[in-house]
XYZ file of C-alpha atoms in Angstrom:
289
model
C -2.502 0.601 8.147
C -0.095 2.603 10.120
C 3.462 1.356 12.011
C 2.563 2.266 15.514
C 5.417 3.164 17.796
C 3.662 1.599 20.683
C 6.842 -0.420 22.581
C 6.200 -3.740 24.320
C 9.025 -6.471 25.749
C 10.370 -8.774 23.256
C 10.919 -12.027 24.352
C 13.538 -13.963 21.904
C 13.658 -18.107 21.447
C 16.296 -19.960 21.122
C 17.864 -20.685 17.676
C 15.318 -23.215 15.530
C 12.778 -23.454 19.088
C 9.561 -24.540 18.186
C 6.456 -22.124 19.462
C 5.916 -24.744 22.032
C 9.194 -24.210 24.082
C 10.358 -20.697 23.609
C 11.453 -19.350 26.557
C 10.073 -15.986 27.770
C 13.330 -13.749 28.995
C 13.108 -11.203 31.232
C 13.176 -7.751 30.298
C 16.682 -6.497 29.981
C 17.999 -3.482 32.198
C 18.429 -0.656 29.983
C 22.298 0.011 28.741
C 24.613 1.824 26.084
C 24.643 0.612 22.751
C 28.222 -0.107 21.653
C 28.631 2.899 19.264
C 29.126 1.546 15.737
C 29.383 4.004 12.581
C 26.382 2.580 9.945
C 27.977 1.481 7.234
C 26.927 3.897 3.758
C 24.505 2.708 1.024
C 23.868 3.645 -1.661
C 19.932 4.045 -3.225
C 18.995 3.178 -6.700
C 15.033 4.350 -7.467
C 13.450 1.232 -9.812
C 10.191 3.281 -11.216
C 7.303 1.287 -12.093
C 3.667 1.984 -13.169
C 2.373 1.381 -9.689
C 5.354 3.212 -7.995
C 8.918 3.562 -7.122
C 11.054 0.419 -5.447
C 14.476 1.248 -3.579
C 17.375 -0.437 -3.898
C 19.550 0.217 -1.231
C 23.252 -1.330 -1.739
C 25.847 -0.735 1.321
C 29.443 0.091 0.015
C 30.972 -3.114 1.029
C 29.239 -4.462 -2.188
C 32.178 -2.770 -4.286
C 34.726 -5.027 -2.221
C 32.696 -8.132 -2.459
C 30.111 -9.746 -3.869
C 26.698 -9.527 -2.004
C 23.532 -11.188 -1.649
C 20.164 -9.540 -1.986
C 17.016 -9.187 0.918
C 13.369 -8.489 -1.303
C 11.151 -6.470 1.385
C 7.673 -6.596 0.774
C 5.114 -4.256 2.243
C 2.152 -4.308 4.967
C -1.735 -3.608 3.754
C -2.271 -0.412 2.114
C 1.944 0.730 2.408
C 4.411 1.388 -0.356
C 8.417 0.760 -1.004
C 8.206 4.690 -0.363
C 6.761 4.804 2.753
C 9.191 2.180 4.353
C 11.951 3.731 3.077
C 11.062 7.072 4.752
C 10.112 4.861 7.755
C 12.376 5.669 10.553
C 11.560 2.678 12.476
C 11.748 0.198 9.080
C 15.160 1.909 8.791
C 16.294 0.072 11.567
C 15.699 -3.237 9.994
C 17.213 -2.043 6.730
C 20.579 -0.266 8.317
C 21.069 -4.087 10.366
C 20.756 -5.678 6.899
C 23.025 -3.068 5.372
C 25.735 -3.213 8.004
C 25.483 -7.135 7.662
C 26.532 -6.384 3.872
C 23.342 -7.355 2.568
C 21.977 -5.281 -0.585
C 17.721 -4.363 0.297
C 15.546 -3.971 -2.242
C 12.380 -2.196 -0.540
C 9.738 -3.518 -2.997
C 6.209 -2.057 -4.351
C 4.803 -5.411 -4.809
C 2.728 -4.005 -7.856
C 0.731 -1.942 -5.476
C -0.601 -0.816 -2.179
C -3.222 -3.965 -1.685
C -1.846 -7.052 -3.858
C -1.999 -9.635 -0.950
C 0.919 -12.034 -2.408
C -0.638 -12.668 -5.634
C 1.133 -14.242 -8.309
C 0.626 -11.165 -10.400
C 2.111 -9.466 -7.942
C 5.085 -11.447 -7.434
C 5.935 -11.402 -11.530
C 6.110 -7.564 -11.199
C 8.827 -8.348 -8.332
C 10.349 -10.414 -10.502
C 11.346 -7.598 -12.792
C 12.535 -5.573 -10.461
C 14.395 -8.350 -9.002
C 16.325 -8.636 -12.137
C 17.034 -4.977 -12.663
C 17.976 -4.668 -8.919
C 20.508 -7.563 -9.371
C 22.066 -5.718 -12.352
C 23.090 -2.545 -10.132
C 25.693 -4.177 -7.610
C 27.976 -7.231 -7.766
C 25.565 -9.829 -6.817
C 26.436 -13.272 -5.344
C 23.567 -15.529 -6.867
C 21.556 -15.736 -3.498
C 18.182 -13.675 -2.607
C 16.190 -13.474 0.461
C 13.039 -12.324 1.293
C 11.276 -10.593 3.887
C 7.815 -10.512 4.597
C 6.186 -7.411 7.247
C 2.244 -8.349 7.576
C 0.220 -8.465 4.376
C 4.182 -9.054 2.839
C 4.281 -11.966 3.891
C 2.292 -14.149 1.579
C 4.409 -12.446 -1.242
C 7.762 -13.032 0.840
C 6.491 -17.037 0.980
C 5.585 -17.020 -2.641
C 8.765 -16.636 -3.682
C 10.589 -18.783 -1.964
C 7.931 -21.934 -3.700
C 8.490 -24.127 -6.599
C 7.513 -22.247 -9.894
C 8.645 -18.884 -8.446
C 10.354 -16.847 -11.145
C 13.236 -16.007 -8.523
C 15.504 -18.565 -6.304
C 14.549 -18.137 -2.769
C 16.722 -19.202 0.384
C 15.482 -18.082 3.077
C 12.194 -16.264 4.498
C 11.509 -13.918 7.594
C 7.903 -12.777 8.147
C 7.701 -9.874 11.090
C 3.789 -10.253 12.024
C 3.320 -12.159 8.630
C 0.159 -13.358 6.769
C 0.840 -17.089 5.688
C -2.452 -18.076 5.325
C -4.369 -16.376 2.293
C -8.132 -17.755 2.842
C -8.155 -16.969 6.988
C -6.850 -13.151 5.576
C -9.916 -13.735 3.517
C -12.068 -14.658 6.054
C -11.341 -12.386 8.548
C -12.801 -8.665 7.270
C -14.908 -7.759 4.024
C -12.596 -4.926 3.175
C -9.678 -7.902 2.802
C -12.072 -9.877 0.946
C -12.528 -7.308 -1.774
C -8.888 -6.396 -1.597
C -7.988 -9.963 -2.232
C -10.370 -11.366 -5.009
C -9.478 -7.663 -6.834
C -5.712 -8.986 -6.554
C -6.544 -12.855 -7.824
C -8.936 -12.045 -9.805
C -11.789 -13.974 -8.064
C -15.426 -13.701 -7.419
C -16.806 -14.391 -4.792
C -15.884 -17.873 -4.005
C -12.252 -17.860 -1.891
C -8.936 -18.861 -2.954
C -8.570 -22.218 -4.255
C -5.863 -23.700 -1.702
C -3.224 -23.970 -4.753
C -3.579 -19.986 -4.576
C -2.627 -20.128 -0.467
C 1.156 -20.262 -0.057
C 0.729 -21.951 3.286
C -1.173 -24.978 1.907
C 1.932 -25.583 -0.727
C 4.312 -25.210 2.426
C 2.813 -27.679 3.985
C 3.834 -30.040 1.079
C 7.695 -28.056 0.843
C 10.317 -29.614 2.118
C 11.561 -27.572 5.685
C 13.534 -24.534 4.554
C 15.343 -21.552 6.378
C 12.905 -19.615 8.278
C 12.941 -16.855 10.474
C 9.408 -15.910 12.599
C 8.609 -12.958 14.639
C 5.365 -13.023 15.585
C 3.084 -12.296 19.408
C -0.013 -14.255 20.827
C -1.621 -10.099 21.732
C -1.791 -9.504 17.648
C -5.068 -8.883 16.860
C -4.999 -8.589 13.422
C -2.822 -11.567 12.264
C -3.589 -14.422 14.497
C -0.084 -16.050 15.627
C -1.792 -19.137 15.858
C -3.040 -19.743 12.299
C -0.285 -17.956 10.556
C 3.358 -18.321 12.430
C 2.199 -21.179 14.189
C 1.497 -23.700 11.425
C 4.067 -22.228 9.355
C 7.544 -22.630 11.710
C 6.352 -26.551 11.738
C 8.139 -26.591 8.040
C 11.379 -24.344 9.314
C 14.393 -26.036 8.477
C 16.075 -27.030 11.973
C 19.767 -25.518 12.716
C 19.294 -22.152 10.748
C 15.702 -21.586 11.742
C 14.543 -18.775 14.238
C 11.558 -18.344 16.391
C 11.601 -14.754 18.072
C 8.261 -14.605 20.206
C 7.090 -10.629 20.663
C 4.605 -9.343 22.731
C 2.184 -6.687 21.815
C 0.239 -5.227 18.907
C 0.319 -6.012 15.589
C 3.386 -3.951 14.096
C 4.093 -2.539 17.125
C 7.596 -0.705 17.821
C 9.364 -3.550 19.109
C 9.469 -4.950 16.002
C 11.658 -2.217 15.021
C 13.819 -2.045 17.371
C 17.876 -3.026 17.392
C 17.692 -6.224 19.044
C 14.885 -7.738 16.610
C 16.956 -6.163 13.914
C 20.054 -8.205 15.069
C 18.322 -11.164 14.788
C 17.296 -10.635 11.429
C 20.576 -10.173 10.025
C 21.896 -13.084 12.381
C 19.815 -15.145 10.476
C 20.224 -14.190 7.005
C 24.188 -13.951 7.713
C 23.762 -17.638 9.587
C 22.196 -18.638 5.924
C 25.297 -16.738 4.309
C 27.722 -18.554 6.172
C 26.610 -21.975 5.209
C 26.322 -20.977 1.738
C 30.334 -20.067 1.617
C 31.195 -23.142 3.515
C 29.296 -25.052 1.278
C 31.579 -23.561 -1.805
C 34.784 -24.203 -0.010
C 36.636 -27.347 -1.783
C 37.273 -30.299 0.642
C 40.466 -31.761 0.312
């Protein structure tokens, strides 16, 4: 699966909208960019068996202490080829610049579909990548496409890893409609599990055990013209369990993965939310008199 650069409008909701009452915007006249200097990272290569992970850590982290965003991957991608991803970059820098630490993950592999296999190789990595910077205590996650059932994992009971919030950018949620929807993801999937030919119990899906989470922090990107993760099954059912108040719902138009999903303003809102997330954290810590 490729990141095409094909460029659509991006409509944007209102903070914790349901899919039912986003508001479509109009398309904004073109202007300058205020110019802004990205802040410098740092990259720390995490070699595994099934490849490298990056761990990219901004230099604010030596001034303070910094929370951590776990990237996983779309079908058939690698850590590697998002970090040499110009138009992933643009996520990442947003994430950086918001003093966030990234670890770009390898999810065990090119084709592991959120497995729980999958996500106790993250967990290593999770725990060497928290050993490199000074590291607040909180982790996010970020799903992109097949990421996202891996991104969603985590962030359930019985994940080796705390969780606080989840974005998914065109994200699988549901684990036996990926199943049902091509051969080639069939195979892919029961390789990953472990299964034969009978589909994932629903204690395997991570949407089924949302359903039964409490609401929790969630951020949703996702367009009605995707034809290869249906909005409607996926981000649809899943934003009914977002937590209301720090929850986002950005509607996109478009292909799947298209280039709007890359650009600055979607990037803005990512780190909007995670820092919104951030925020209540520290105010939470503050002592009331």
């Amino acid at each position: 699966m490729t990141l095409p650069l094909m460029l659509a409008t991006l409509w944007t909701g209102a903070q914790a909208a349901t899919p039912q009452n986003v508001p479509a915007l109009p398309t904004p006249a073109p202007s300058v960019a205020a110019h802004h200097s990205p802040v410098p990272s740092e990259t720390v290569t995490l070699n595994r068996l099934s490849g490298p992970s990056f761990l990219r850590i901004p230099d604010t982290c030596q001034i303070q202490a910094c929370a951590l965003v776990v990237v996983a991957h779309p079908r058939g991608q690698s850590a590697e080829r998002l970090h040499m991803s110009p138009q992933v970059n643009v996520l990442i820098q947003a994430l950086l610049d918001a003093s966030f630490a990234v670890l770009l993950s390898d999810d065990g592999g090119a084709n592991t579909w959120g497995s729980p296999a999958a996500l106790d190789q993250v967990a290593g990595l999770h725990a060497d990548a928290v050993s490199q910077f000074d590291w607040n205590g909180r982790t996010y996650a970020l799903g992109l496409s097949m990421g996202g059932l891996l991104a969603l994992r985590s962030a359930l009971p019985g994940s080796p890893y705390l969780v606080s919030g989840v974005a998914l950018i065109d994200g699988w949620a549901d684990l036996r409609s990926a199943w049902g929807g091509s051969v080639a993801r069939r195979i892919e999937i029961a390789d990953a599990y472990g299964l034969g030919a009978a589909p994932p119990e629903p204690s395997l899906n991570p949407l089924t055990e949302v359903m039964t989470h409490p609401p929790f922090p969630l951020f949703v990107a996702a367009s009605p013209d995707d034809a290869v993760v249906s909005m409607k099954t996926n981000a649809d059912i899943l934003y009914s369990r977002a937590e209301a108040g720090v929850s986002d719902w950005v509607m996109l138009t478009g292909p799947h993965l298209g280039g709007n999903r890359f650009s600055p303003t979607l990037a803005r809102h990512l780190a909007g939310f995670f820092g919104r997330l951030e925020a209540r954290e520290l105010a939470r810590s503050v002592p009331r008199r």
